[in-house]
Short mmCIF file of C-alpha atoms and ligand atoms in Angstrom, two decimals:
data_model
loop_
_atom_site.label_atom_id
_atom_site.label_comp_id
_atom_site.label_asym_id
_atom_site.label_seq_id
_atom_site.Cartn_x
_atom_site.Cartn_y
_atom_site.Cartn_z
CA MET A 99 -166.77 -73.96 -55.69
CA THR A 100 -168.82 -75.85 -52.93
CA MET A 101 -172.70 -74.75 -52.57
CA THR A 102 -172.61 -74.49 -48.54
CA ARG A 103 -170.78 -71.10 -47.43
CA THR A 104 -169.10 -71.17 -43.97
CA ALA A 105 -170.58 -68.19 -41.73
CA PRO A 106 -168.13 -65.56 -40.79
CA ARG A 107 -166.91 -66.60 -38.39
CA SER A 108 -165.83 -63.02 -36.57
CA PRO A 109 -166.89 -59.53 -37.14
CA TRP A 110 -163.48 -59.64 -38.38
CA MET A 111 -164.38 -61.53 -41.33
CA LEU A 112 -165.09 -59.57 -44.81
CA ASP A 113 -167.07 -60.95 -47.25
CA ILE A 114 -165.74 -60.75 -51.05
CA SER A 115 -168.21 -62.33 -52.38
CA ASP A 116 -169.76 -59.46 -54.73
CA LEU A 117 -165.93 -58.40 -55.86
CA GLY A 118 -165.66 -61.28 -58.01
CA ARG A 119 -162.13 -62.53 -59.22
CA ARG A 120 -162.40 -59.67 -62.79
CA PRO A 121 -159.05 -58.02 -62.33
CA GLY A 122 -159.55 -53.86 -61.85
CA SER A 123 -163.23 -54.57 -60.31
CA MET A 124 -163.02 -52.70 -56.29
CA ILE A 125 -165.80 -52.18 -53.52
CA GLU A 126 -165.11 -49.36 -51.51
CA THR A 127 -166.90 -50.07 -48.21
CA GLU A 128 -166.91 -47.87 -43.95
CA ARG A 129 -168.16 -50.02 -41.27
CA GLU A 130 -167.49 -50.09 -37.73
CA ILE A 131 -166.05 -53.14 -35.98
CA PRO A 132 -165.43 -53.82 -32.52
CA ALA A 133 -162.47 -54.50 -31.22
CA PRO A 134 -160.62 -57.69 -30.69
CA ALA A 135 -159.78 -58.57 -27.46
CA ASP A 136 -155.93 -58.20 -26.66
CA LEU A 137 -155.38 -55.53 -28.54
CA GLY A 138 -151.78 -53.68 -27.66
CA THR A 139 -149.39 -53.99 -24.89
CA ASP A 140 -148.97 -54.90 -21.33
CA VAL A 141 -148.43 -50.80 -21.29
CA ILE A 142 -151.50 -49.14 -23.33
CA SER A 143 -154.31 -51.18 -25.61
CA VAL A 144 -157.87 -50.93 -27.60
CA PRO A 145 -160.96 -51.87 -24.96
CA GLU A 146 -162.40 -55.02 -25.92
CA GLY A 147 -165.38 -54.35 -27.99
CA GLN A 148 -164.79 -50.99 -28.50
CA THR A 149 -166.09 -49.97 -31.87
CA LEU A 150 -163.23 -49.07 -34.20
CA PRO A 151 -164.80 -47.65 -37.54
CA LEU A 152 -162.85 -49.05 -40.33
CA THR A 153 -162.65 -48.01 -44.30
CA THR A 154 -161.83 -50.61 -47.09
CA ARG A 155 -161.10 -50.69 -50.48
CA LEU A 156 -161.45 -54.37 -52.24
CA GLU A 157 -159.73 -54.18 -55.37
CA SER A 158 -159.58 -57.25 -57.34
CA VAL A 159 -155.72 -58.25 -59.17
CA VAL A 160 -154.97 -61.33 -60.19
CA GLU A 161 -153.27 -62.35 -57.36
CA GLY A 162 -156.11 -61.91 -54.97
CA VAL A 163 -157.72 -58.85 -53.34
CA LEU A 164 -155.57 -56.01 -52.38
CA VAL A 165 -157.16 -54.93 -49.18
CA THR A 166 -156.43 -50.94 -48.36
CA GLY A 167 -157.61 -48.83 -45.71
CA THR A 168 -157.78 -47.29 -42.00
CA VAL A 169 -159.55 -47.51 -38.55
CA ARG A 170 -158.90 -45.87 -35.55
CA ALA A 171 -158.43 -47.33 -31.80
CA THR A 172 -158.56 -45.04 -28.95
CA ALA A 173 -155.43 -46.93 -26.75
CA VAL A 174 -156.55 -46.63 -23.18
CA GLY A 175 -153.80 -47.15 -20.57
CA ALA A 176 -150.91 -45.28 -17.70
CA CYS A 177 -148.65 -43.20 -18.08
CA VAL A 178 -144.93 -44.92 -17.56
CA ARG A 179 -143.79 -41.74 -15.25
CA CYS A 180 -146.91 -40.78 -12.96
CA LEU A 181 -149.40 -44.00 -13.39
CA ASP A 182 -152.36 -41.19 -14.32
CA PRO A 183 -154.58 -42.63 -17.31
CA VAL A 184 -153.72 -42.06 -20.50
CA SER A 185 -155.91 -42.31 -24.13
CA ILE A 186 -154.01 -42.41 -26.93
CA ASN A 187 -156.37 -42.27 -30.06
CA VAL A 188 -154.49 -43.52 -33.06
CA GLU A 189 -155.06 -43.60 -36.74
CA SER A 190 -153.94 -46.45 -39.15
CA ARG A 191 -153.43 -46.92 -42.61
CA PHE A 192 -153.03 -50.25 -43.93
CA GLN A 193 -151.99 -52.14 -47.15
CA GLU A 194 -151.91 -55.63 -47.81
CA LEU A 195 -152.41 -58.42 -50.76
CA PHE A 196 -154.72 -61.11 -49.21
CA ALA A 197 -153.82 -63.94 -52.19
CA TYR A 198 -156.27 -66.78 -53.27
CA ALA A 199 -155.21 -70.11 -52.21
CA ASP A 200 -154.40 -71.48 -55.19
CA ARG A 201 -152.48 -68.64 -56.06
CA ALA A 202 -150.82 -69.01 -52.35
CA ALA A 203 -150.32 -73.08 -53.02
CA HIS A 204 -148.33 -72.04 -56.60
CA HIS A 205 -146.50 -70.11 -54.50
CA ARG A 206 -144.94 -72.31 -52.20
CA GLU A 207 -144.45 -74.48 -55.03
CA VAL A 208 -142.30 -72.22 -56.56
CA GLY A 209 -140.32 -71.43 -53.35
CA ALA A 210 -141.07 -67.50 -52.99
CA GLU A 211 -138.91 -65.74 -51.18
CA ASP A 212 -140.70 -64.21 -48.28
CA ASP A 213 -141.37 -67.53 -46.52
CA GLU A 214 -140.56 -65.56 -42.88
CA THR A 215 -143.72 -62.97 -44.04
CA GLU A 216 -147.02 -64.06 -43.09
CA GLN A 217 -149.07 -64.74 -46.24
CA HIS A 218 -153.15 -63.10 -45.82
CA VAL A 219 -154.97 -65.90 -47.56
CA VAL A 220 -158.76 -65.73 -48.76
CA VAL A 221 -160.69 -68.66 -47.38
CA ASP A 222 -163.77 -69.14 -48.64
CA GLY A 223 -164.95 -66.27 -49.44
CA TYR A 224 -163.39 -64.25 -46.89
CA ILE A 225 -160.72 -62.40 -45.96
CA ASP A 226 -159.94 -62.24 -41.99
CA LEU A 227 -158.54 -58.80 -41.14
CA GLU A 228 -158.22 -59.24 -36.87
CA PRO A 229 -154.27 -60.33 -37.68
CA LEU A 230 -153.98 -57.53 -40.30
CA LEU A 231 -155.78 -54.84 -37.77
CA ARG A 232 -152.96 -56.67 -34.61
CA ASP A 233 -150.29 -55.35 -37.11
CA THR A 234 -151.76 -51.91 -38.16
CA VAL A 235 -152.84 -50.90 -34.55
CA VAL A 236 -150.05 -52.25 -32.23
CA PRO A 237 -146.69 -50.58 -33.47
CA ALA A 238 -149.05 -48.08 -34.04
CA LEU A 239 -149.23 -47.08 -29.48
CA PRO A 240 -146.17 -45.78 -27.97
CA PHE A 241 -144.11 -48.43 -26.47
CA GLN A 242 -143.64 -46.06 -23.44
CA PRO A 243 -146.98 -43.91 -23.24
CA VAL A 244 -147.10 -40.87 -21.11
CA CYS A 245 -149.77 -38.37 -20.03
CA ARG A 246 -147.68 -35.45 -21.30
CA GLU A 247 -144.54 -35.41 -22.89
CA ASP A 248 -143.09 -33.13 -20.68
CA CYS A 249 -144.51 -35.17 -17.74
CA LEU A 250 -141.75 -34.71 -14.21
CA GLY A 251 -143.44 -38.37 -12.75
CA LEU A 252 -143.13 -39.53 -9.40
CA CYS A 253 -140.29 -38.89 -6.58
CA ALA A 254 -138.70 -41.97 -6.61
CA GLN A 255 -137.74 -41.96 -2.78
CA CYS A 256 -141.08 -40.62 -1.45
CA GLY A 257 -143.26 -41.16 -4.47
CA VAL A 258 -145.37 -38.59 -4.26
CA ARG A 259 -146.17 -37.19 -7.44
CA MET A 260 -143.48 -34.60 -8.63
CA GLU A 261 -145.68 -31.91 -10.25
CA ASP A 262 -148.48 -31.56 -7.03
CA ASP A 263 -144.11 -30.74 -5.15
CA PRO A 264 -142.27 -29.67 -7.43
CA GLY A 265 -139.64 -28.55 -5.33
CA HIS A 266 -139.74 -30.94 -3.22
CA GLU A 267 -136.82 -32.79 -2.08
CA HIS A 268 -135.27 -35.61 0.06
CA VAL A 269 -131.45 -34.76 2.37
CA ASP A 270 -129.23 -37.29 0.56
CA ILE A 271 -128.60 -39.45 3.75
CA ASP A 272 -124.95 -41.59 2.88
CA PRO A 273 -126.29 -45.03 2.30
CA ARG A 274 -123.74 -45.88 5.22
CA TRP A 275 -125.34 -43.24 8.08
CA SER A 276 -128.87 -44.71 6.81
CA ALA A 277 -127.83 -48.15 7.65
CA LEU A 278 -126.09 -47.81 10.72
CA ALA A 279 -129.30 -45.00 11.35
CA ALA A 280 -131.96 -47.85 11.39
CA LEU A 281 -129.69 -50.08 13.13
CA ALA A 282 -129.43 -47.30 15.79
CA GLU A 283 -133.20 -47.43 15.79
CA GLN A 284 -133.77 -50.49 16.82
CA ALA A 285 -131.71 -50.78 19.11
CA GLU A 286 -132.82 -47.61 21.26
CA PRO A 287 -134.74 -49.11 24.65
CA ALA A 288 -138.44 -47.54 24.14
CA GLU A 289 -138.37 -44.04 26.41
CA ASP A 290 -141.87 -43.89 27.92
CA ASP A 291 -142.68 -47.58 29.12
ZN1 ZN B 1392 -147.34 -38.36 -16.52
ZN1 ZN B 1393 -139.53 -37.41 -2.86
#
């Protein structure tokens, strides 16, 4: 172990030095961390810097540190039907093993079968929660957020909010006739010359 330790690079880095490596020791914490950038999808995301309440339980196990916890966030976006603002509260649970680097190396040597799954590793006495938070929060967000399950959306023809004018409809003109009508309109000489 070296005497100098890398300063935490981000607020999502947890110092685990108090936990020790004796299997069975445990630390429970509650803290608030700022949301990282791009926590979400194109249609809904958690604004960067939002204060996220985070609870964690760190357990020392033989392989590393088992991290169990919950994170809460409020994602904002737009309803995919009517484009009104939408905000959605999510509370997500996570559990992940952060392996000690020496153990992780051993795993690679023996060719652990889960090569394709991302392995979290304890680095220099810290664990980085950011990838874990991302994997926890983003899948909990709706793929197509709506302001209400029964949102009527916008009229496909004129774009008016159907809720504001639920009965309105458009006379369905045969597309061939409407093309002719458009031509006729163009050809029409200006009358009030
Ligand atoms: Zn809507
Ligand atoms: Zn319309």
